[in-house]
Coordinates of C-alpha atoms and ligand atoms in Angstrom, one line a residue:
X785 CA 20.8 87.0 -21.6
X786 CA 19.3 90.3 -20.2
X787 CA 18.9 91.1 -16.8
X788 CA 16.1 90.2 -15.4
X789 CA 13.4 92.8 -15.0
X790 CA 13.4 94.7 -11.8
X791 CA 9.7 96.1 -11.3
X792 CA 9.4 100.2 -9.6
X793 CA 9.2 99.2 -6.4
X794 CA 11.7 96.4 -6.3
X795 CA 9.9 93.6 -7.5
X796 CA 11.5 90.4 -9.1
X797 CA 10.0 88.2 -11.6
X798 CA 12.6 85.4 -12.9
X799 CA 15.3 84.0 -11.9
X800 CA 18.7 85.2 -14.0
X801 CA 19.4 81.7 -15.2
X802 CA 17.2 79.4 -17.0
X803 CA 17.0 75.9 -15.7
X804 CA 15.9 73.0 -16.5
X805 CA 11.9 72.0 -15.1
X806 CA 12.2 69.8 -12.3
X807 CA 11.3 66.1 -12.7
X808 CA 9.9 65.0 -9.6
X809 CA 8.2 67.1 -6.7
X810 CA 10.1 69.1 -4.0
X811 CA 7.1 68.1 -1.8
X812 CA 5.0 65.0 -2.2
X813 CA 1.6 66.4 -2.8
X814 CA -0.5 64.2 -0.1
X815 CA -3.7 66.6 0.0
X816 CA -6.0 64.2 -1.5
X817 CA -6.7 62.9 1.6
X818 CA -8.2 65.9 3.3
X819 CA -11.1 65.4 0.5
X820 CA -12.3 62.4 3.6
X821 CA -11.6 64.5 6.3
X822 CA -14.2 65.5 9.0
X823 CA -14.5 69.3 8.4
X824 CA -14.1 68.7 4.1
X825 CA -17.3 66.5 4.4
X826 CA -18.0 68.8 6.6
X827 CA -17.9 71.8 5.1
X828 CA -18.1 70.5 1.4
X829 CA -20.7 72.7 0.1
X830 CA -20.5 75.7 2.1
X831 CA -19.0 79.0 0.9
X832 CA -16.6 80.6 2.7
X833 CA -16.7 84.3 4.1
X834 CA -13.7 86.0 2.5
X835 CA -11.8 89.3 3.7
X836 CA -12.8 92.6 1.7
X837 CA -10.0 94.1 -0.3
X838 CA -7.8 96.4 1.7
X839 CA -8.5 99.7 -0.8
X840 CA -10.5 99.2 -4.1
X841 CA -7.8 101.2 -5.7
X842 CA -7.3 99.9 -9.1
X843 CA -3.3 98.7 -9.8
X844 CA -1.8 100.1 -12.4
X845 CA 0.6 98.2 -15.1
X846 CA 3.1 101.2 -13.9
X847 CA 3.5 99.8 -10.6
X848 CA 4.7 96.5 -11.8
X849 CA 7.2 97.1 -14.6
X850 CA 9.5 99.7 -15.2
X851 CA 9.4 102.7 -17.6
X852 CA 11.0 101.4 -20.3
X853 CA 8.7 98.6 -20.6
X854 CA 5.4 100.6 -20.7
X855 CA 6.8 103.1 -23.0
X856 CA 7.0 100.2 -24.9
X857 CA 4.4 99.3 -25.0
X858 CA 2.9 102.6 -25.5
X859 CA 5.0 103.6 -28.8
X860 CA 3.9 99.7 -29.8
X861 CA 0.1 101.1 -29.5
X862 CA -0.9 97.6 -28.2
X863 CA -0.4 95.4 -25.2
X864 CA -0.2 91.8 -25.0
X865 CA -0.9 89.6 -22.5
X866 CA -1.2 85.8 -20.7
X867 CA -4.2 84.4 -19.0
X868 CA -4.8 80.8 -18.2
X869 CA -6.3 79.0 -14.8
X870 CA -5.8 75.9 -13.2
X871 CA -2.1 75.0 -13.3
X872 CA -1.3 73.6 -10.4
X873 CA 0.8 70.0 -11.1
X874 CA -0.8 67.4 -8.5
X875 CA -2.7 65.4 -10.9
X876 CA -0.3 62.2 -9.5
X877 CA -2.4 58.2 -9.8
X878 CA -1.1 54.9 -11.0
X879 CA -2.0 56.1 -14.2
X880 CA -0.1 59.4 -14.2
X881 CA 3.1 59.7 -12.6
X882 CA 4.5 63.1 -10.9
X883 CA 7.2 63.5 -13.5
X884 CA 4.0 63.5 -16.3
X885 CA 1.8 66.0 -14.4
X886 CA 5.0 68.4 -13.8
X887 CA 5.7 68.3 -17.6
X888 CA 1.8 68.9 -18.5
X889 CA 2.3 72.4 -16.4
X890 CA 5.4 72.4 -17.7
X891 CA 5.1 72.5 -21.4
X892 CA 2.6 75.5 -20.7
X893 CA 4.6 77.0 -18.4
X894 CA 7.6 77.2 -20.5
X895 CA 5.8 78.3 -23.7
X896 CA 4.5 81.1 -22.2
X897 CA 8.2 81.8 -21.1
X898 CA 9.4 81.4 -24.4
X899 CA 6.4 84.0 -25.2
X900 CA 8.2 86.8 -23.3
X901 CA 11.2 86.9 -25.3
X902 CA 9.3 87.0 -28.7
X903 CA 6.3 88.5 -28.0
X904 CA 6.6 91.9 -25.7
X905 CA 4.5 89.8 -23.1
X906 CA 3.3 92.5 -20.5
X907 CA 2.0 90.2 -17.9
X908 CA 0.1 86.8 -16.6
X909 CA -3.3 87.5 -15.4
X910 CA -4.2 83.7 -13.5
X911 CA -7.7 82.8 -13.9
X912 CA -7.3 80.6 -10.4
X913 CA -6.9 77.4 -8.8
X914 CA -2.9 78.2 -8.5
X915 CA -2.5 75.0 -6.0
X916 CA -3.8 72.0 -5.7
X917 CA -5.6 70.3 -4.1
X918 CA -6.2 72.8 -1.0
X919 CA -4.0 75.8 -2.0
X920 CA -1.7 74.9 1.1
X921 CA 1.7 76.9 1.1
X922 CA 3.7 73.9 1.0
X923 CA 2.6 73.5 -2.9
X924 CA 3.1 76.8 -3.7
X925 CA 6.9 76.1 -4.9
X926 CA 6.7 73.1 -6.6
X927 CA 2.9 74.5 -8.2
X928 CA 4.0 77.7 -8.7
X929 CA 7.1 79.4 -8.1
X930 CA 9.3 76.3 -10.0
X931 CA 7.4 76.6 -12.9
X932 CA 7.6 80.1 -13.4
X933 CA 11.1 80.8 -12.3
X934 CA 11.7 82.0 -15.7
X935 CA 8.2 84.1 -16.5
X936 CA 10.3 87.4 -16.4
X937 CA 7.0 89.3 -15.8
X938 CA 4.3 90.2 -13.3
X939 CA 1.7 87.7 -12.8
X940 CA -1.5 89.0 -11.4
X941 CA -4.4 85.8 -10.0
X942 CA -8.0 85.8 -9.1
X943 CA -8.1 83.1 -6.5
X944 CA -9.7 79.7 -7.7
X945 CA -12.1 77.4 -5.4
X946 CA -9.0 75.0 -4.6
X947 CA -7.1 78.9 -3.3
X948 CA -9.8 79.7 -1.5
X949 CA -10.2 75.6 0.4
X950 CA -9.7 75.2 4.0
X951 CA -9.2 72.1 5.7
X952 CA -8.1 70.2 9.0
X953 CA -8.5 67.3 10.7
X954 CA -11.8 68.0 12.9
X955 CA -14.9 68.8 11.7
X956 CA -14.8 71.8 14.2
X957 CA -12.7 74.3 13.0
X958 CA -9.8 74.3 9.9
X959 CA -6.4 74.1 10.5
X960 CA -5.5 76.9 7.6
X961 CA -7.9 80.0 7.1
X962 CA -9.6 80.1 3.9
X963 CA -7.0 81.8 0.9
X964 CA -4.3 81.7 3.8
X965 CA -1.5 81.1 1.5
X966 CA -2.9 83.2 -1.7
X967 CA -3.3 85.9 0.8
X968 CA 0.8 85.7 1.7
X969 CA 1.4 84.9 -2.0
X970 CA -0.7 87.4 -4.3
X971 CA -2.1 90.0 -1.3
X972 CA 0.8 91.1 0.2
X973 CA 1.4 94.5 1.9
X974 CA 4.7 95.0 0.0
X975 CA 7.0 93.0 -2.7
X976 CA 9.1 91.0 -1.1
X977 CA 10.9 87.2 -0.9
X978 CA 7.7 84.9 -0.8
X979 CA 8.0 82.0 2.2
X980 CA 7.3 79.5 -0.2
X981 CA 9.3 80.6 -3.3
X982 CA 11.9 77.7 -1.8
X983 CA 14.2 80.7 -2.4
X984 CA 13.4 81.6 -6.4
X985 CA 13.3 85.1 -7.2
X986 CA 9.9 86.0 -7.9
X987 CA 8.6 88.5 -5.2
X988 CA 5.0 88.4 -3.7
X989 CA 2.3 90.3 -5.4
X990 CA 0.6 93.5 -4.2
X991 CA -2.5 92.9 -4.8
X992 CA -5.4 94.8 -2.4
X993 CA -7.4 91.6 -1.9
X994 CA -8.8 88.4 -3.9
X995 CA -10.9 90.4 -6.1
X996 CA -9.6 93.9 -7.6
X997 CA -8.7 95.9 -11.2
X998 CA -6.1 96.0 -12.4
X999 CA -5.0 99.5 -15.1
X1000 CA -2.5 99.0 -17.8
X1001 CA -2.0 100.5 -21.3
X1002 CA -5.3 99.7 -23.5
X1003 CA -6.7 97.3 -21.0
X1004 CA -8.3 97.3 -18.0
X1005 CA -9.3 93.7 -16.1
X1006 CA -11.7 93.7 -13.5
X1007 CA -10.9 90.3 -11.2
X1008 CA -13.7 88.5 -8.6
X1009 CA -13.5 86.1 -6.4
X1010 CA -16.8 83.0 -7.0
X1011 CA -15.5 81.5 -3.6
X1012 CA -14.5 77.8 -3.1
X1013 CA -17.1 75.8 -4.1
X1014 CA -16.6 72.5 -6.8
X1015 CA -19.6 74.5 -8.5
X1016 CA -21.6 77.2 -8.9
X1017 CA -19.3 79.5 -9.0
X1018 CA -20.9 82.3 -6.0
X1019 CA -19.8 85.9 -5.9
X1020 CA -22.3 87.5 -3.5
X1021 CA -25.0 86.1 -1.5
X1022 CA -27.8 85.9 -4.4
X1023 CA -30.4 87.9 -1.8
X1024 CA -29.6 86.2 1.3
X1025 CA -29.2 82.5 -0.4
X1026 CA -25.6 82.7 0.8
X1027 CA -24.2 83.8 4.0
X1028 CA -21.5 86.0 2.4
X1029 CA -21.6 89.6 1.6
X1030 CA -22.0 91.7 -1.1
X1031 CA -19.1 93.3 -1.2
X1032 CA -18.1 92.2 -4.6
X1033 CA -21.3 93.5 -6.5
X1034 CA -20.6 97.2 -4.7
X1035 CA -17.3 96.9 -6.5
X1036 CA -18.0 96.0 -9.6
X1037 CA -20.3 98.4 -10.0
X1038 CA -18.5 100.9 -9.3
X1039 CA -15.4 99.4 -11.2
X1040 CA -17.4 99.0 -14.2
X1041 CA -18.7 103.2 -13.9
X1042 CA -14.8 104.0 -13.4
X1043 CA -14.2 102.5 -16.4
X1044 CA -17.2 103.7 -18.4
X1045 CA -15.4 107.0 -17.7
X1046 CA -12.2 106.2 -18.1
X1047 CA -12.9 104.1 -21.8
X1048 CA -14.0 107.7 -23.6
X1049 CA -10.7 109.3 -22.5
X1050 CA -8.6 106.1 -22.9
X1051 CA -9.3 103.7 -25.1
X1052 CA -9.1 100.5 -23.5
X1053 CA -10.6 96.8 -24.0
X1054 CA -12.5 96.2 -20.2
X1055 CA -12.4 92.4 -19.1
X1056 CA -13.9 90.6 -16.6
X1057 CA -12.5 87.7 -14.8
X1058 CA -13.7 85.0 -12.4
X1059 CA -12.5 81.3 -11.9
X1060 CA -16.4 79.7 -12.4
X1061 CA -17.0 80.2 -16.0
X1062 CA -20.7 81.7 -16.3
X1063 CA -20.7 80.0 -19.4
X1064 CA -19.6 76.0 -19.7
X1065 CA -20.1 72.6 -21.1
X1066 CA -17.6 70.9 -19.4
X1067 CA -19.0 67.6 -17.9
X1068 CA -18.4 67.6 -14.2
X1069 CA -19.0 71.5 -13.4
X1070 CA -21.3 73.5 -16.1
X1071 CA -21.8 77.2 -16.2
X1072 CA -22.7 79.3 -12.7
X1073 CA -25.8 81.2 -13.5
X1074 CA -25.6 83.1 -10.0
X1075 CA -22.8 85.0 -10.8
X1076 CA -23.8 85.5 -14.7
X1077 CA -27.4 87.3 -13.6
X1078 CA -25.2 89.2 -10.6
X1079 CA -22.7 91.0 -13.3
X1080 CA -26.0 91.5 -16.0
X1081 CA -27.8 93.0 -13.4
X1082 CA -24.0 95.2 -12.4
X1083 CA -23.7 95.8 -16.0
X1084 CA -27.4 96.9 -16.2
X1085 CA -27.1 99.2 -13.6
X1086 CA -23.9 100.5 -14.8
X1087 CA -25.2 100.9 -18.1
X1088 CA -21.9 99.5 -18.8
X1089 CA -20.8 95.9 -20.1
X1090 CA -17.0 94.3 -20.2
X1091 CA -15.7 93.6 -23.9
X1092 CA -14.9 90.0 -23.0
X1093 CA -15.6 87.2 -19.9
X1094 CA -12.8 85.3 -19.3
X1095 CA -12.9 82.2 -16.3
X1096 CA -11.0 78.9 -15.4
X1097 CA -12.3 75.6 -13.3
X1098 CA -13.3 73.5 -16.6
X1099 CA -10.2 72.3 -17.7
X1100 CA -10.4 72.4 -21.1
X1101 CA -10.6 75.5 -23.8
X1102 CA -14.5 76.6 -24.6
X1103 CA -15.2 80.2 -26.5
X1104 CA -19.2 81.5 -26.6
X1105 CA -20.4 84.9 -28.0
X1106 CA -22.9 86.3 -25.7
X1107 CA -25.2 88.7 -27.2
X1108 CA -26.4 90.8 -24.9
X1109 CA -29.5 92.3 -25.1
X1110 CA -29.6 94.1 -22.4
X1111 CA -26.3 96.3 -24.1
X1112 CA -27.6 96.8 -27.5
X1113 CA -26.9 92.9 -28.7
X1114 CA -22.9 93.9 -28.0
X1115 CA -21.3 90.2 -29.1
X1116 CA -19.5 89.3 -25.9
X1117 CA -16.6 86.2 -26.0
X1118 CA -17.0 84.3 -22.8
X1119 CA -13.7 82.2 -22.9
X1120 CA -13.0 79.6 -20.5
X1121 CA -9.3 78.2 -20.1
X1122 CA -8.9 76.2 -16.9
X1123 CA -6.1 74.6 -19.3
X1124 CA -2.8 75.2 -17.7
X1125 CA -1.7 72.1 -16.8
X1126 CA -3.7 70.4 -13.9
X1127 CA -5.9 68.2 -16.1
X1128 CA -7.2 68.2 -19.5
X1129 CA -11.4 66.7 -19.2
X1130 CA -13.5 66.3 -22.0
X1131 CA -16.6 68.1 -22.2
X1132 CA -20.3 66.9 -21.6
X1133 CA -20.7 63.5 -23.8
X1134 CA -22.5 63.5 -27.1
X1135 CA -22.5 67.7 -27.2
X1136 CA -23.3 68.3 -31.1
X1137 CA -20.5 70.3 -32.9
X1138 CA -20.6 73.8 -32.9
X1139 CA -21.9 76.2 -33.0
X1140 CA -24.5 75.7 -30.6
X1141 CA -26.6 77.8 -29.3
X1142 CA -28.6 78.2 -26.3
X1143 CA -30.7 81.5 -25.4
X1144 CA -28.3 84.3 -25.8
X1145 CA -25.4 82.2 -26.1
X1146 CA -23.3 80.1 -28.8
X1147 CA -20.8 77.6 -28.3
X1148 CA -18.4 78.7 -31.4
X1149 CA -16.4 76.0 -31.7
X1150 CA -15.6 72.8 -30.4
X1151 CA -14.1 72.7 -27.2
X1152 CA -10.3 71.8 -27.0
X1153 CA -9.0 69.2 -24.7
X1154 CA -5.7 69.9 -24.4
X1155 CA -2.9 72.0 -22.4
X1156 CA -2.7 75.3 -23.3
X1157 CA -2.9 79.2 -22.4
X1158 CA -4.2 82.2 -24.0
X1159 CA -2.9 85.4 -25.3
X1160 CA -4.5 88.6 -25.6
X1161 CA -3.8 91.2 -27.8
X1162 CA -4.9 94.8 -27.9
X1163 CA -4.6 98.3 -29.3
X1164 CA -7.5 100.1 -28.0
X1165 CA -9.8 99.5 -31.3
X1166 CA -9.7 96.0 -31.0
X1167 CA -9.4 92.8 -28.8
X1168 CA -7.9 89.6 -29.6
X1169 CA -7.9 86.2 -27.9
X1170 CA -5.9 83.7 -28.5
X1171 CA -5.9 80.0 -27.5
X1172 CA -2.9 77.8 -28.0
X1173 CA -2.1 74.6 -26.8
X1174 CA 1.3 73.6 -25.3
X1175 CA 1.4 69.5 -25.0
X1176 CA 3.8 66.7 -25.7
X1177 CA 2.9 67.1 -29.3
X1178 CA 3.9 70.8 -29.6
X1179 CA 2.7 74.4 -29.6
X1180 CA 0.2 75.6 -31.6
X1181 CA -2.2 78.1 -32.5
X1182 CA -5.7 76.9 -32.1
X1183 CA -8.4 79.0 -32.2
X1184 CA -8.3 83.2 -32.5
X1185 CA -11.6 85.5 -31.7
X1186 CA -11.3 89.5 -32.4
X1187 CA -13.6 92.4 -30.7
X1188 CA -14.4 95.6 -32.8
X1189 CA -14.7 97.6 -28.9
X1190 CA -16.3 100.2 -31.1
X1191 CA -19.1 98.0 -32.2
X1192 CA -19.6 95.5 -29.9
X1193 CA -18.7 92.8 -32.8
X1194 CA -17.3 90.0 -32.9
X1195 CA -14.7 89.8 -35.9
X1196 CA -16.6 88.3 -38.6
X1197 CA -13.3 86.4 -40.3
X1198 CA -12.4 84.5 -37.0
X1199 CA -15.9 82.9 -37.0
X1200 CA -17.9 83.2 -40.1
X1201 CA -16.7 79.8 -41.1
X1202 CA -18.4 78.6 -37.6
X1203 CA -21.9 80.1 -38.5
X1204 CA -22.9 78.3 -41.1
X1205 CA -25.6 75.8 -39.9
X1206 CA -26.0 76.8 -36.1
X1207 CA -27.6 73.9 -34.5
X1208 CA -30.0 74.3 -31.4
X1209 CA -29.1 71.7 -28.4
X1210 CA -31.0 69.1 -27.4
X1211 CA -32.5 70.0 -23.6
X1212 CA -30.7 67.6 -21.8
X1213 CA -27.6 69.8 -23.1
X1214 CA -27.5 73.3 -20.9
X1215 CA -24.8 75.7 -21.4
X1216 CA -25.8 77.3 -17.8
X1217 CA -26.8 75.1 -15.0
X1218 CA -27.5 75.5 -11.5
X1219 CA -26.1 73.3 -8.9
X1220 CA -25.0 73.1 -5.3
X1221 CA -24.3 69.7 -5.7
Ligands
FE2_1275 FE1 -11.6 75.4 -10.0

């Protein structure tokens, strides 16, 4: 095989031999039990404060791989890339064993793999929740590192709620700062061996601080931080309502008047990540409506709106077209994946097939309750998401949405069939809900 790639500034992705997944955990994963504990119960439903990103310099794609892999791209004229949330294996009961909750991760894990090889994959963008259930350090091998040994490429992560979860034993104080490990993991000052990699290749990420943009070749992502809460999702402190700051809105803002800019000299797909999906019908967490008016009224002021939402938590696959008002009725895909490999969770019972639509929002086809990741493709004119599952029973394409970025439309032959008979949903069934529940 080739050698594995070596990234600018001495970076390492994969390890040079494949290997078989592992079977059974390196470290029994006992973390369930700090969900009793004094400060959890505590603390339950109480964001956390989170530290601001060291520089709000955006990475670039250059940083990460090396020169022959971005002219690659380049003479290719498109860029394709991996996003998925919520892999972490620790799903372990009576009624699923550790050996079947490493092979749900697994199977996604190594498809995307087998991606790279096929598929000019330029990198993983994680959608969050990395490790379960408290994103301790002592996961991050068996969670991360193991199953990934072989992703020969960068993977960039937006922390999840269960990143960002402290815990300890009193109700006075935690043990483990909140995002301690991500911090060490994705936030580090330079590339180098990770503490937890159990000794596997891949280097710690560079990344300024839990919420940042990231530059490549045709895309740019913008990545936030919606703190460590089951649900809502909370990205600023909604006008005092939360006792964080507002850090994030000052930078997306201004991310999103970068990249107004930057779009009419280069074209470029802009996408917005966060781990609670503004947008859900998955039965235990629904959609965070805090941070959906937060990036409108971002957008709004930035006269400025991303081409595509994508978010995690709800772990299962759900794709809505937003059409935005506010931006001219651009047709925005808000696509959640929290699908790669902790759990797969039905969606909110009796929910009428799609599409359904709520206000500005349709549900465009029935969510998918299985394992699987997403790959986006794009050239500059157009945007393409892809979901496919990865499972016992096999790989497979699922679903496909396109974005004209001209236009603001969504491509009419990936969903015509779906808009044939629209149905309204019943009120008890709310694409957005509130909750601090
Ligand atoms: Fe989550």
């Amino acid at each position: 095989m080739a050698s594995p790639t070596q990234g600018p500034q001495g970076q390492l992705y994969a390890d040079p031999v494949p290997s078989p997944d592992e079977t059974s955990f390196q470290q029994d994963n006992t973390s369930d039990a700090y969900y009793s504990s004094p400060y959890y119960e505590a603390h339950e439903y109480q964001v956390q404060a989170f530290p601001a990103a060291a520089n709000t310099t955006p990475l670039n794609l250059t940083t990460f791989l090396p020169a022959d892999i971005i002219n690659a791209i380049t003479a290719a004229g498109k860029i394709v890339f991996h996003a998925v949330g919520d892999t972490g294996a620790a799903k372990v009961s009576s009624r699923q064993p550790a050996a079947e909750a490493i092979a749900n991760q697994g199977r996604v894990a190594d498809a995307m793999t087998a991606d790279v090889a096929v598929s000019d994959i330029a990198f993983f963008f994680h959608l969050g929740d990395v490790i379960y259930q408290f994103g301790e350090a002592q996961y991050y091998y068996d969670q991360f590192y193991e199953p990934y040994r072989n992703y020969d490429r960068p993977i960039f992560a937006i922390p999840g709620n269960h990143d960002g979860m402290v815990f300890g034993e009193g109700s006075a104080a935690p043990s483990v700062p909140s995002l301690s490990a991500f911090l060490t993991n994705f936030c580090a000052a330079t590339a180098a061996p990770s503490p937890d990699a159990g000794g596997l290749m891949r280097t710690t990420m560079t990344q300024p601080g839990v919420y940042f943009s990231l530059d490549a070749p045709f895309v740019s992502i913008i990545g936030l931080y919606s703190n460590v809460l089951d649900g809502p999702g909370v990205i600023s402190s909604q006008g005092g309502a939360y006792p964080i700051s507002d850090e994030q809105l000052n930078f997306l803002q201004a991310q999103l008047l970068r990249l107004k800019m930057l779009k009419t000299t280069s074209p470029r797909a802009v996408v917005l990540a966060l781990h609670h999906p503004p947008l859900s019908v998955d039965a235990k967490h629904g959609g965070s409506t805090g941070p959906l008016a937060d990036i409108d009224t971002c957008c709004a002021a930035a006269g400025f709106w991303p081409d595509m939402v994508l978010s995690g938590h709800a772990h299962l696959y759900q794709r809505f077209t937003r059409t935005v008002a506010a931006a001219g009725g651009k047709q925005t895909p808000y696509i959640v994946s929290g699908s790669g490999g902790y759990a797969a969770t039905a969606p909110q019972a009796g929910l009428p097939a799609a599409p359904v639509t709520v206000g500005d929002a349709t549900l465009e086809v029935n969510p998918i309750v299985d394992f699987g990741y997403l790959t986006l493709t794009c050239d500059g004119a157009t945007l393409t998401a892809t979901f496919t599952s990865a499972d016992a029973s096999g790989v497979e394409v699922r679903d496909t949405v396109s974005v004209d970025l001209a236009h603001g439309t969504i491509g009419v032959a990936a969903v015509a069939k779906h808009h044939k008979s629209s149905r309204k949903l019943p009120p008890q069934h709310k694409l957005t809900r509130a909750r601090r529940s």
